[in-house]
CSV table of C-alpha atoms and ligand atoms in Angstrom, one decimal:
chain,number,residue,atom,x,y,z
A,1,UNK,CA,0.0,0.0,0.0
A,2,UNK,CA,1.2,3.5,-0.8
A,3,UNK,CA,1.5,6.5,1.6
A,4,UNK,CA,2.2,10.2,1.1
A,5,UNK,CA,5.1,11.9,2.9
A,6,UNK,CA,4.4,15.7,3.2
A,7,UNK,CA,6.7,18.4,4.4
A,8,UNK,CA,4.3,21.1,5.6
A,9,UNK,CA,4.6,24.9,5.5
A,10,UNK,CA,5.1,25.5,1.8
A,11,UNK,CA,2.9,28.2,0.1
A,12,UNK,CA,1.1,26.9,-3.0
A,13,UNK,CA,1.6,29.2,-6.0
A,14,UNK,CA,0.6,28.8,-9.7
A,15,UNK,CA,-2.3,27.3,-11.6
A,16,UNK,CA,-4.0,23.9,-11.5
A,17,UNK,CA,-6.6,22.4,-13.8
A,18,UNK,CA,-9.6,20.5,-12.4
A,19,UNK,CA,-10.2,17.0,-13.9
A,20,UNK,CA,-13.6,15.7,-15.0
A,21,UNK,CA,-16.1,14.9,-12.3
A,22,UNK,CA,-15.9,11.4,-10.9
A,23,UNK,CA,-19.5,11.6,-9.7
A,24,UNK,CA,-20.7,12.6,-13.2
A,25,UNK,CA,-18.5,10.0,-14.9
A,26,UNK,CA,-19.9,6.9,-13.1
A,27,UNK,CA,-23.6,7.3,-14.0
A,28,UNK,CA,-22.7,8.7,-17.5
A,29,UNK,CA,-20.5,5.6,-18.1
A,30,UNK,CA,-23.5,3.5,-17.0
A,31,UNK,CA,-25.8,5.3,-19.3
A,32,UNK,CA,-23.8,4.0,-22.3
A,33,UNK,CA,-25.3,0.6,-21.7
A,34,UNK,CA,-28.7,2.0,-22.8
A,35,UNK,CA,-27.4,2.8,-26.3
A,36,UNK,CA,-27.7,0.7,-29.4
A,37,UNK,CA,-24.1,1.6,-30.4
A,38,UNK,CA,-20.8,2.9,-29.3
A,39,UNK,CA,-20.3,6.1,-27.2
A,40,UNK,CA,-17.2,8.3,-26.8
A,41,UNK,CA,-16.8,10.1,-23.5
A,42,UNK,CA,-14.3,13.0,-22.9
A,43,UNK,CA,-12.9,14.5,-19.8
A,44,UNK,CA,-13.2,11.2,-17.9
A,45,UNK,CA,-10.8,11.3,-14.9
A,46,UNK,CA,-8.3,8.5,-14.7
A,47,UNK,CA,-9.1,7.5,-11.1
A,48,UNK,CA,-9.7,4.1,-9.4
A,49,UNK,CA,-13.4,4.3,-9.3
A,50,UNK,CA,-13.5,4.8,-13.1
A,51,UNK,CA,-11.0,1.9,-13.5
A,52,UNK,CA,-13.3,-0.3,-11.3
A,53,UNK,CA,-16.3,0.6,-13.4
A,54,UNK,CA,-14.4,-0.3,-16.6
A,55,UNK,CA,-13.5,-3.7,-15.0
A,56,UNK,CA,-17.2,-4.4,-14.2
A,57,UNK,CA,-18.2,-3.5,-17.8
A,58,UNK,CA,-15.5,-5.7,-19.2
A,59,UNK,CA,-16.6,-8.6,-17.0
A,60,UNK,CA,-20.1,-8.2,-18.6
A,61,UNK,CA,-18.6,-8.4,-22.1
A,62,UNK,CA,-18.8,-4.7,-22.8
A,63,UNK,CA,-15.8,-3.5,-24.9
A,64,UNK,CA,-14.0,-0.4,-23.7
A,65,UNK,CA,-10.9,1.6,-24.6
A,66,UNK,CA,-9.6,4.3,-22.3
A,67,UNK,CA,-6.8,6.7,-23.3
A,68,UNK,CA,-6.0,10.2,-22.3
A,69,UNK,CA,-9.2,10.8,-20.5
A,70,UNK,CA,-11.3,9.6,-23.4
A,71,UNK,CA,-13.4,6.5,-22.9
A,72,UNK,CA,-15.0,4.5,-25.7
A,73,UNK,CA,-17.8,2.1,-24.7
A,74,UNK,CA,-19.4,-0.5,-27.0
A,75,UNK,CA,-22.2,-2.4,-25.2
A,76,UNK,CA,-23.0,-4.6,-28.2
A,77,UNK,CA,-21.2,-7.6,-26.9
A,78,UNK,CA,-22.8,-7.6,-23.4
A,79,UNK,CA,-23.4,-11.2,-22.3
A,80,UNK,CA,-23.5,-11.1,-18.5
A,81,UNK,CA,-25.6,-9.0,-16.3
A,82,UNK,CA,-24.0,-9.4,-12.9
A,83,UNK,CA,-21.9,-7.1,-10.8
A,84,UNK,CA,-19.7,-9.2,-8.5
A,85,UNK,CA,-19.3,-8.5,-4.8
A,86,UNK,CA,-15.5,-7.9,-5.1
A,87,UNK,CA,-16.2,-4.9,-7.3
A,88,UNK,CA,-19.4,-3.5,-5.7
A,89,UNK,CA,-18.0,-3.8,-2.2
A,90,UNK,CA,-15.2,-1.5,-3.1
A,91,UNK,CA,-17.3,1.0,-4.9
A,92,UNK,CA,-20.8,1.9,-4.0
A,93,UNK,CA,-21.1,4.1,-7.1
A,94,UNK,CA,-21.4,0.9,-9.2
A,95,UNK,CA,-25.0,0.7,-8.0
A,96,UNK,CA,-25.8,3.1,-10.9
A,97,UNK,CA,-25.5,0.2,-13.3
A,98,UNK,CA,-28.7,-1.2,-12.0
A,99,UNK,CA,-31.1,1.1,-13.8
A,100,UNK,CA,-29.7,0.5,-17.3
A,101,UNK,CA,-29.3,-3.2,-16.8
A,102,UNK,CA,-32.9,-3.6,-15.6
A,103,UNK,CA,-34.4,-1.3,-18.2
A,104,UNK,CA,-32.4,-2.2,-21.3
A,105,UNK,CA,-31.7,-5.9,-20.7
A,106,UNK,CA,-34.4,-6.8,-18.2
A,107,UNK,CA,-32.1,-8.6,-15.9
A,108,UNK,CA,-29.5,-7.9,-13.2
A,109,UNK,CA,-27.8,-9.8,-10.5
A,110,UNK,CA,-26.2,-7.2,-8.3
A,111,UNK,CA,-24.3,-7.6,-5.0
A,112,UNK,CA,-25.9,-5.5,-2.3
A,113,UNK,CA,-23.4,-2.7,-1.8
A,114,UNK,CA,-22.0,-3.0,1.8
A,115,UNK,CA,-21.8,-0.1,4.2
A,116,UNK,CA,-18.7,2.0,4.3
A,117,UNK,CA,-16.9,4.3,6.8
A,118,UNK,CA,-19.2,7.2,6.0
A,119,UNK,CA,-22.3,5.2,7.1
A,120,UNK,CA,-24.7,2.6,6.0
A,121,UNK,CA,-25.4,2.9,2.3
A,122,UNK,CA,-28.9,1.6,1.8
A,123,UNK,CA,-30.4,1.3,-1.6
A,124,UNK,CA,-34.1,1.0,-0.6
A,125,UNK,CA,-35.0,4.1,-2.7
A,126,UNK,CA,-33.4,2.5,-5.8
A,127,UNK,CA,-35.3,-0.7,-5.3
A,128,UNK,CA,-38.6,1.1,-4.5
A,129,UNK,CA,-38.2,3.2,-7.7
A,130,UNK,CA,-37.4,0.3,-10.0
A,131,UNK,CA,-40.3,-1.7,-8.6
A,132,UNK,CA,-42.7,1.2,-9.3
A,133,UNK,CA,-41.5,1.0,-12.9
A,134,UNK,CA,-42.5,-2.7,-12.9
A,135,UNK,CA,-39.2,-4.4,-12.2
A,136,UNK,CA,-39.4,-7.7,-10.3
A,137,UNK,CA,-36.6,-7.3,-7.7
A,138,UNK,CA,-35.8,-9.7,-4.9
A,139,UNK,CA,-32.9,-10.1,-2.5
A,140,UNK,CA,-31.1,-13.5,-2.6
A,141,UNK,CA,-27.9,-14.5,-0.9
A,142,UNK,CA,-26.7,-10.9,-0.5
A,143,UNK,CA,-27.6,-10.1,-4.1
A,144,UNK,CA,-30.4,-8.1,-5.7
A,145,UNK,CA,-31.9,-10.2,-8.5
A,146,UNK,CA,-34.0,-8.4,-11.0
A,147,UNK,CA,-36.0,-9.6,-14.0
A,148,UNK,CA,-38.5,-7.7,-16.0
A,149,UNK,CA,-40.0,-7.1,-19.4
A,150,UNK,CA,-40.2,-3.6,-20.7
A,151,UNK,CA,-40.7,-1.2,-17.8
A,152,UNK,CA,-43.8,0.9,-17.5
A,153,UNK,CA,-43.7,4.6,-16.6
A,154,UNK,CA,-45.0,5.7,-13.2
A,155,UNK,CA,-44.7,8.4,-10.6
A,156,UNK,CA,-41.8,7.7,-8.2
A,157,UNK,CA,-41.0,9.6,-5.0
A,158,UNK,CA,-37.3,9.6,-4.1
A,159,UNK,CA,-37.2,11.6,-0.9
A,160,UNK,CA,-35.5,9.7,1.9
A,161,UNK,CA,-34.9,10.5,5.5
A,162,UNK,CA,-31.7,12.3,4.5
A,163,UNK,CA,-33.0,14.1,1.5
A,164,UNK,CA,-33.1,13.0,-2.2
A,165,UNK,CA,-30.8,10.3,-3.3
A,166,UNK,CA,-28.4,11.2,-6.1
A,167,UNK,CA,-27.7,7.8,-7.5
A,168,UNK,CA,-31.3,6.6,-7.0
A,169,UNK,CA,-32.4,9.6,-9.2
A,170,UNK,CA,-29.8,8.6,-11.7
A,171,UNK,CA,-31.0,5.0,-11.8
A,172,UNK,CA,-34.6,5.8,-12.1
A,173,UNK,CA,-34.0,8.5,-14.7
A,174,UNK,CA,-31.9,6.2,-16.8
A,175,UNK,CA,-34.4,3.3,-16.4
A,176,UNK,CA,-37.3,5.5,-17.4
A,177,UNK,CA,-35.8,6.6,-20.7
A,178,UNK,CA,-36.7,3.2,-22.2
A,179,UNK,CA,-39.9,2.6,-20.2
A,180,UNK,CA,-43.3,2.6,-21.9
A,181,UNK,CA,-45.1,5.9,-21.2
A,182,UNK,CA,-44.3,8.7,-18.9
A,183,UNK,CA,-42.4,8.7,-15.6
A,184,UNK,CA,-42.4,11.5,-13.0
A,185,UNK,CA,-39.7,11.6,-10.4
A,186,UNK,CA,-40.7,13.6,-7.4
A,187,UNK,CA,-38.1,14.8,-4.8
A,188,UNK,CA,-35.4,14.1,-7.4
A,189,UNK,CA,-31.8,15.1,-6.6
A,190,UNK,CA,-30.7,18.4,-8.2
A,191,UNK,CA,-27.0,17.8,-8.2
A,192,UNK,CA,-25.0,19.1,-11.2
A,193,UNK,CA,-24.0,15.5,-11.9
A,194,UNK,CA,-27.7,14.6,-12.4
A,195,UNK,CA,-28.1,17.6,-14.9
A,196,UNK,CA,-25.0,16.4,-16.7
A,197,UNK,CA,-26.4,12.8,-16.9
A,198,UNK,CA,-29.7,14.2,-18.3
A,199,UNK,CA,-27.8,16.2,-20.9
A,200,UNK,CA,-26.0,13.0,-22.0
A,201,UNK,CA,-29.3,11.0,-22.1
A,202,UNK,CA,-31.0,13.7,-24.2
A,203,UNK,CA,-28.2,13.7,-26.7
A,204,UNK,CA,-28.8,9.9,-26.9
A,205,UNK,CA,-32.4,10.7,-27.8
A,206,UNK,CA,-34.1,10.5,-24.4
A,207,UNK,CA,-37.0,12.9,-23.6
A,208,UNK,CA,-36.3,14.4,-20.2
A,209,UNK,CA,-37.7,17.6,-18.7
A,210,UNK,CA,-37.0,19.4,-15.4
A,211,UNK,CA,-33.5,18.0,-14.6
A,212,UNK,CA,-31.9,20.2,-11.9
A,213,UNK,CA,-35.2,20.6,-10.2
A,214,UNK,CA,-36.9,18.3,-7.7
A,215,UNK,CA,-39.4,17.3,-10.4
A,216,UNK,CA,-38.2,15.4,-13.4
A,217,UNK,CA,-40.4,14.1,-16.2
A,218,UNK,CA,-39.3,11.5,-18.7
A,219,UNK,CA,-41.2,10.2,-21.7
A,220,UNK,CA,-40.1,6.7,-22.6
A,221,UNK,CA,-38.7,6.0,-26.1
A,222,UNK,CA,-37.9,2.7,-27.8
A,223,UNK,CA,-34.2,3.2,-28.5
A,224,UNK,CA,-31.2,5.4,-27.6
A,225,UNK,CA,-28.2,5.9,-29.8
A,226,UNK,CA,-24.5,6.0,-28.9
A,227,UNK,CA,-23.0,9.6,-28.8
A,228,UNK,CA,-19.9,11.6,-28.1
A,229,UNK,CA,-20.1,13.6,-24.9
A,230,UNK,CA,-17.8,15.6,-22.6
A,231,UNK,CA,-18.5,15.6,-18.8
A,232,UNK,CA,-18.4,18.5,-16.3
A,233,UNK,CA,-15.4,19.3,-14.2
A,234,UNK,CA,-15.2,18.0,-10.6
A,235,UNK,CA,-16.6,20.6,-8.2
A,236,UNK,CA,-15.3,18.8,-5.2
A,237,UNK,CA,-11.8,18.5,-6.5
A,238,UNK,CA,-11.9,22.2,-7.4
A,239,UNK,CA,-12.9,23.3,-3.9
A,240,UNK,CA,-10.3,21.0,-2.4
A,241,UNK,CA,-7.6,23.0,-4.2
A,242,UNK,CA,-9.2,26.3,-3.2
A,243,UNK,CA,-8.9,25.2,0.5
A,244,UNK,CA,-5.3,24.0,-0.1
A,245,UNK,CA,-4.5,27.5,-1.4
A,246,UNK,CA,-5.9,29.3,1.6
A,247,UNK,CA,-4.6,26.9,4.2
A,248,UNK,CA,-1.0,27.4,2.8
A,249,UNK,CA,-1.5,31.2,2.4
A,250,UNK,CA,-0.7,30.8,-1.3
A,251,UNK,CA,-2.0,32.4,-4.5
A,252,UNK,CA,-3.5,29.8,-6.8
A,253,UNK,CA,-5.5,29.9,-10.0
A,254,UNK,CA,-7.9,26.9,-10.1
A,255,UNK,CA,-9.0,26.3,-13.7
A,256,UNK,CA,-12.2,24.6,-14.8
A,257,UNK,CA,-14.6,25.8,-12.1
A,258,UNK,CA,-18.4,26.2,-12.9
A,259,UNK,CA,-19.4,28.9,-10.4
A,260,UNK,CA,-23.0,27.8,-10.1
A,261,UNK,CA,-21.8,24.4,-9.0
A,262,UNK,CA,-20.0,25.9,-6.0
A,263,UNK,CA,-22.1,28.8,-4.7
A,264,UNK,CA,-22.7,27.3,-1.3
A,265,UNK,CA,-19.0,26.7,-0.8
A,266,UNK,CA,-18.2,30.3,-1.9
A,267,UNK,CA,-20.9,31.6,0.4
A,268,UNK,CA,-19.2,29.8,3.4
A,269,UNK,CA,-15.8,31.2,2.5
A,270,UNK,CA,-17.4,34.7,2.3
A,271,UNK,CA,-18.9,34.2,5.8
A,272,UNK,CA,-15.4,33.2,6.9
A,273,UNK,CA,-14.2,36.6,5.7
A,274,UNK,CA,-12.2,35.7,2.7
A,275,UNK,CA,-12.8,36.4,-0.9
A,276,UNK,CA,-11.4,35.4,-4.3
A,277,UNK,CA,-11.7,36.5,-7.9
A,278,UNK,CA,-13.7,34.4,-10.4
A,279,UNK,CA,-12.8,35.1,-14.0
A,280,UNK,CA,-14.6,32.9,-16.6
A,281,UNK,CA,-13.9,29.4,-15.4
A,282,UNK,CA,-11.0,30.2,-13.1
A,283,UNK,CA,-11.0,30.9,-9.4
A,284,UNK,CA,-8.0,33.1,-8.3
A,285,UNK,CA,-7.3,32.9,-4.5
A,286,UNK,CA,-5.6,35.7,-2.7
A,287,UNK,CA,-3.7,34.7,0.5
A,288,UNK,CA,-5.6,35.8,3.6
A,289,UNK,CA,-3.9,36.3,7.0
A,290,UNK,CA,-6.7,34.4,8.7
A,291,UNK,CA,-10.4,33.5,8.6
A,292,UNK,CA,-13.4,33.5,10.9
A,293,UNK,CA,-15.1,30.4,12.3
A,294,UNK,CA,-18.4,29.6,10.6
A,295,UNK,CA,-21.3,27.1,11.2
A,296,UNK,CA,-22.1,24.7,8.3
A,297,UNK,CA,-24.9,22.2,7.7
A,298,UNK,CA,-24.4,19.7,4.9
A,299,UNK,CA,-27.5,19.3,2.7
A,300,UNK,CA,-28.4,18.0,-0.8
A,301,UNK,CA,-27.6,20.4,-3.6
A,302,UNK,CA,-27.7,23.4,-3.7
A,303,UNK,CA,-26.9,23.2,0.0
A,304,UNK,CA,-23.3,22.7,1.3
A,305,UNK,CA,-22.0,19.4,-0.1
A,306,UNK,CA,-21.3,16.5,2.3
A,307,UNK,CA,-18.3,15.6,0.0
A,308,UNK,CA,-16.6,18.9,1.1
A,309,UNK,CA,-17.3,18.5,4.8
A,310,UNK,CA,-14.0,16.8,5.8
A,311,UNK,CA,-11.8,19.1,3.7
A,312,UNK,CA,-13.6,22.2,5.1
A,313,UNK,CA,-13.2,20.9,8.6
A,314,UNK,CA,-9.4,21.0,8.1
A,315,UNK,CA,-9.8,24.6,7.0
A,316,UNK,CA,-12.0,25.5,10.0
A,317,UNK,CA,-9.5,23.8,12.3
A,318,UNK,CA,-7.3,26.8,11.7
A,319,UNK,CA,-10.1,29.4,11.9
A,320,UNK,CA,-10.3,32.2,14.6
A,321,UNK,CA,-13.1,30.9,16.9
A,322,UNK,CA,-15.3,27.9,17.3
A,323,UNK,CA,-17.2,26.4,14.3
A,324,UNK,CA,-19.9,23.8,14.2
A,325,UNK,CA,-20.5,21.4,11.3
A,326,UNK,CA,-23.8,19.6,11.3
A,327,UNK,CA,-23.8,16.6,8.9
A,328,UNK,CA,-27.4,16.0,7.7
A,329,UNK,CA,-26.6,13.7,4.7
A,330,UNK,CA,-24.3,11.1,6.3
A,331,UNK,CA,-24.6,11.7,10.1
A,332,UNK,CA,-21.7,9.4,10.8
A,333,UNK,CA,-19.2,10.9,8.3
A,334,UNK,CA,-16.6,12.0,10.9
A,335,UNK,CA,-13.9,9.3,10.7
A,336,UNK,CA,-11.4,12.1,9.9
A,337,UNK,CA,-11.9,13.8,13.3
A,338,UNK,CA,-9.6,11.5,15.3
A,339,UNK,CA,-6.8,11.8,12.7
A,340,UNK,CA,-7.1,15.6,12.5
A,341,UNK,CA,-6.9,15.7,16.3
A,342,UNK,CA,-3.6,13.7,16.0
A,343,UNK,CA,-2.3,16.6,13.9
A,344,UNK,CA,-3.1,19.1,16.7
A,345,UNK,CA,-6.7,20.1,15.8
A,346,UNK,CA,-9.2,20.5,18.6
A,347,UNK,CA,-12.5,18.9,17.4
A,348,UNK,CA,-15.1,17.2,19.4
A,349,UNK,CA,-18.2,15.3,18.3
A,350,UNK,CA,-21.8,15.5,19.6
A,351,UNK,CA,-23.9,13.1,17.5
A,352,UNK,CA,-24.0,14.4,14.0
A,353,UNK,CA,-22.3,17.7,15.0
A,354,UNK,CA,-18.6,18.4,15.1
A,355,UNK,CA,-17.4,21.3,17.3
A,356,UNK,CA,-14.2,22.7,15.9
A,357,UNK,CA,-12.1,25.0,18.1
A,358,UNK,CA,-9.7,26.9,15.9
A,359,UNK,CA,-6.0,26.4,16.7
A,360,UNK,CA,-2.9,28.5,15.6
A,361,UNK,CA,-0.9,25.6,14.3
A,362,UNK,CA,-1.0,21.9,13.4
A,363,UNK,CA,2.0,19.7,13.7
A,364,UNK,CA,3.0,16.8,11.5
A,365,UNK,CA,2.3,13.2,12.5
A,366,UNK,CA,1.6,9.7,11.0
A,367,UNK,CA,-2.1,9.4,10.2
A,368,UNK,CA,-4.2,6.9,8.3
A,369,UNK,CA,-6.7,7.6,5.5
A,370,UNK,CA,-10.0,5.9,5.7
A,371,UNK,CA,-12.4,7.3,3.1
A,372,UNK,CA,-12.0,9.3,-0.1
A,373,UNK,CA,-12.8,12.8,1.2
A,374,UNK,CA,-11.3,12.1,4.7
A,375,UNK,CA,-8.0,11.3,3.0
A,376,UNK,CA,-8.1,14.7,1.2
A,377,UNK,CA,-8.7,16.4,4.5
A,378,UNK,CA,-5.6,14.8,6.0
A,379,UNK,CA,-3.5,15.8,3.0
A,380,UNK,CA,-4.7,19.4,3.4
A,381,UNK,CA,-3.7,19.3,7.0
A,382,UNK,CA,-0.3,17.9,6.2
A,383,UNK,CA,0.3,20.8,3.7
A,384,UNK,CA,-0.1,23.3,6.6
A,385,UNK,CA,1.2,21.3,9.6
A,386,UNK,CA,4.7,22.1,10.8
A,387,UNK,CA,7.1,19.3,10.0
A,388,UNK,CA,6.5,15.9,8.4
A,389,UNK,CA,3.1,14.2,8.0
A,390,UNK,CA,2.7,10.7,6.7
A,391,UNK,CA,-0.7,9.7,5.3
A,392,UNK,CA,-1.1,6.0,4.9
A,393,UNK,CA,-3.6,3.9,2.9
A,394,UNK,CA,-3.9,6.6,0.2
A,395,UNK,CA,-5.6,4.1,-2.1
A,396,UNK,CA,-8.8,5.7,-0.7
A,397,UNK,CA,-7.7,9.0,-2.2
A,398,UNK,CA,-6.7,7.4,-5.6
A,399,UNK,CA,-10.4,6.6,-6.0
A,400,UNK,CA,-11.4,10.2,-6.7
A,401,UNK,CA,-8.5,12.5,-7.2
A,402,UNK,CA,-6.6,12.3,-10.4
A,403,UNK,CA,-2.8,12.8,-10.1
A,404,UNK,CA,-3.3,14.5,-6.7
A,405,UNK,CA,0.3,14.6,-5.6
A,406,UNK,CA,1.5,15.6,-9.1
A,407,UNK,CA,-0.9,18.6,-9.2
A,408,UNK,CA,0.1,19.6,-5.6
A,409,UNK,CA,3.8,19.3,-6.4
A,410,UNK,CA,3.4,21.5,-9.5
A,411,UNK,CA,2.0,24.2,-7.1
A,412,UNK,CA,5.1,23.9,-4.8
A,413,UNK,CA,4.0,21.4,-2.3
A,414,UNK,CA,6.6,19.0,-0.9
A,415,UNK,CA,4.7,15.7,-1.2
A,416,UNK,CA,5.9,12.3,-2.4
A,417,UNK,CA,4.2,8.9,-2.8
A,418,UNK,CA,6.2,6.0,-1.3
A,419,UNK,CA,5.3,2.3,-1.1
A,420,UNK,CA,4.5,1.3,2.5
A,421,UNK,CA,6.1,-2.0,3.4
B,1,LIG,C1,-23.6,10.2,-4.2
B,1,LIG,O1,-23.7,9.0,-3.5
B,1,LIG,C2,-22.1,10.5,-4.3
B,1,LIG,N1,-21.5,9.4,-5.0
B,1,LIG,C3,-21.5,10.6,-2.9
B,1,LIG,O2,-20.1,11.0,-3.1
B,1,LIG,C4,-22.2,11.8,-2.2
B,1,LIG,O3,-21.7,11.9,-0.9
B,1,LIG,C5,-23.7,11.5,-2.2
B,1,LIG,O4,-24.2,11.3,-3.5
B,1,LIG,C6,-24.5,12.7,-1.5
B,1,LIG,O5,-24.2,13.8,-2.3
B,1,LIG,C7,-21.6,9.3,-6.3
B,1,LIG,O6,-22.2,10.1,-7.0
B,1,LIG,C8,-20.8,8.1,-7.0
B,1,LIG,P1,-27.3,9.4,-1.8
B,1,LIG,P2,-25.2,8.3,-3.3
B,1,LIG,O7,-28.1,8.2,-2.3
B,1,LIG,O8,-26.0,8.6,-4.5
B,1,LIG,C9,-29.5,7.9,2.0
B,1,LIG,C10,-17.8,10.8,-2.8
B,1,LIG,O9,-17.1,11.0,-1.8
B,1,LIG,N2,-30.1,6.9,1.1
B,1,LIG,O10,-27.6,10.7,-2.4
B,1,LIG,O11,-24.9,6.9,-3.0
B,1,LIG,C11,-28.0,7.7,2.2
B,1,LIG,O12,-27.8,6.8,3.2
B,1,LIG,C12,-19.1,10.1,-2.6
B,1,LIG,O13,-17.5,11.2,-4.0
B,1,LIG,C13,-31.2,6.1,1.5
B,1,LIG,O14,-31.6,6.2,2.7
B,1,LIG,O15,-25.7,9.0,-2.0
B,1,LIG,C14,-27.6,9.1,2.5
B,1,LIG,O16,-27.9,9.3,3.9
B,1,LIG,C15,-19.3,9.6,-1.2
B,1,LIG,N3,-31.7,5.2,0.7
B,1,LIG,C16,-28.5,10.0,1.7
B,1,LIG,O17,-29.7,9.2,1.3
B,1,LIG,C17,-31.3,5.0,-0.6
B,1,LIG,O18,-31.8,4.1,-1.3
B,1,LIG,C18,-27.9,10.5,0.4
B,1,LIG,O19,-27.3,9.4,-0.2
B,1,LIG,C19,-30.2,5.8,-1.0
B,1,LIG,C20,-29.6,6.7,-0.2
């Protein structure tokens, strides 16, 4: 297993380009299974979750070719409709294969995705939605087994106890494109990745209306065609670099930002008393001597994203004052707190709330990554901590950040990847 060794205290300077969005890539890759022919996807990040998705598709007989962030997918040879446990257990996002498999091929044997360190990862809303469209879905030996003829459009409510489900919205929207008649999704997720998926599906010939709102209407069609499509940049990666710039008191241009994807994040930074320039698709940070504590609640889009919670906690660990983060999407998503405290932070937990008392300095230590975004939070802390920080098990981070250490090194960070014996 690899680890990062980071010498803290270096100012980041220069420009960095954001890669394509991992969370747009996964459902959009799945949507290619709905097409009669080949699709060509651009701006696909070369990260482990995409590589895992490609392995699953290849195991089903789907031909792929992935070079320089362009992925070609030819579903014509598909001959298996199962997603094995060894893949699904490492990547919950593979659940978005369910919709296309059930809708286009009428069958799927899918390992129940296990829980993970950010909490239990139920898929009751996915199953409820597909059943409403007429799929016959049962649970057998830890698998979801589905068989169905052509699905029938229906009205599906996707609001759960923690808000709308992003990938359940993706699954039902994809499944509905080939269903007979009209489907209405109520309490749909509004994330930019859902809008990007809808754009891809419409280019394939789907009839979708209202994407980006809580109410999406889909009129089923008989066939969809393969297309060429470029996905949106990764808003979570972009904000991670903004935080790295401010934490190290550097001046960085982050290229490839869609401002309307990050309004809630910019709003929080404004409340913390810092500002930055946004010109076209680039955010220019200006080093700030300090920032104020702020209270944050994570919510479905357009609220503050749960995927930025850990990284922002590192930022608030160095704020002037006491901040409170309330996690409303994944109430247990605080595994990074213990490791941040090892680096000198002063954070305590009270149920789904983290109380962060700002400190003047962090000091390097050996810490362990445990989840994709928690790993990024630890790297950010290592960039600003005095001395040397070692972050182990960074395979978690490789799932969703393309060339992370290379991009940081280009900005002046002292960070290297070594193989941990
Ligand atoms: C997507 O996961 C993202 N993953 C997650 O990003 C992100 O944290 C999450 O949306 C919320 O924004 C991908 O897009 C690949 P949900 P998803 O279904 O769709 C509950 C990252 O770090 N729920 O929107 O699986 C669930 O437990 C990852 O990039 C049900 O109760 O998340 C959670 O509390 C981590 N029943 C809430 O809804 C269901 O059937 C939101 O989950 C489904 C979800």
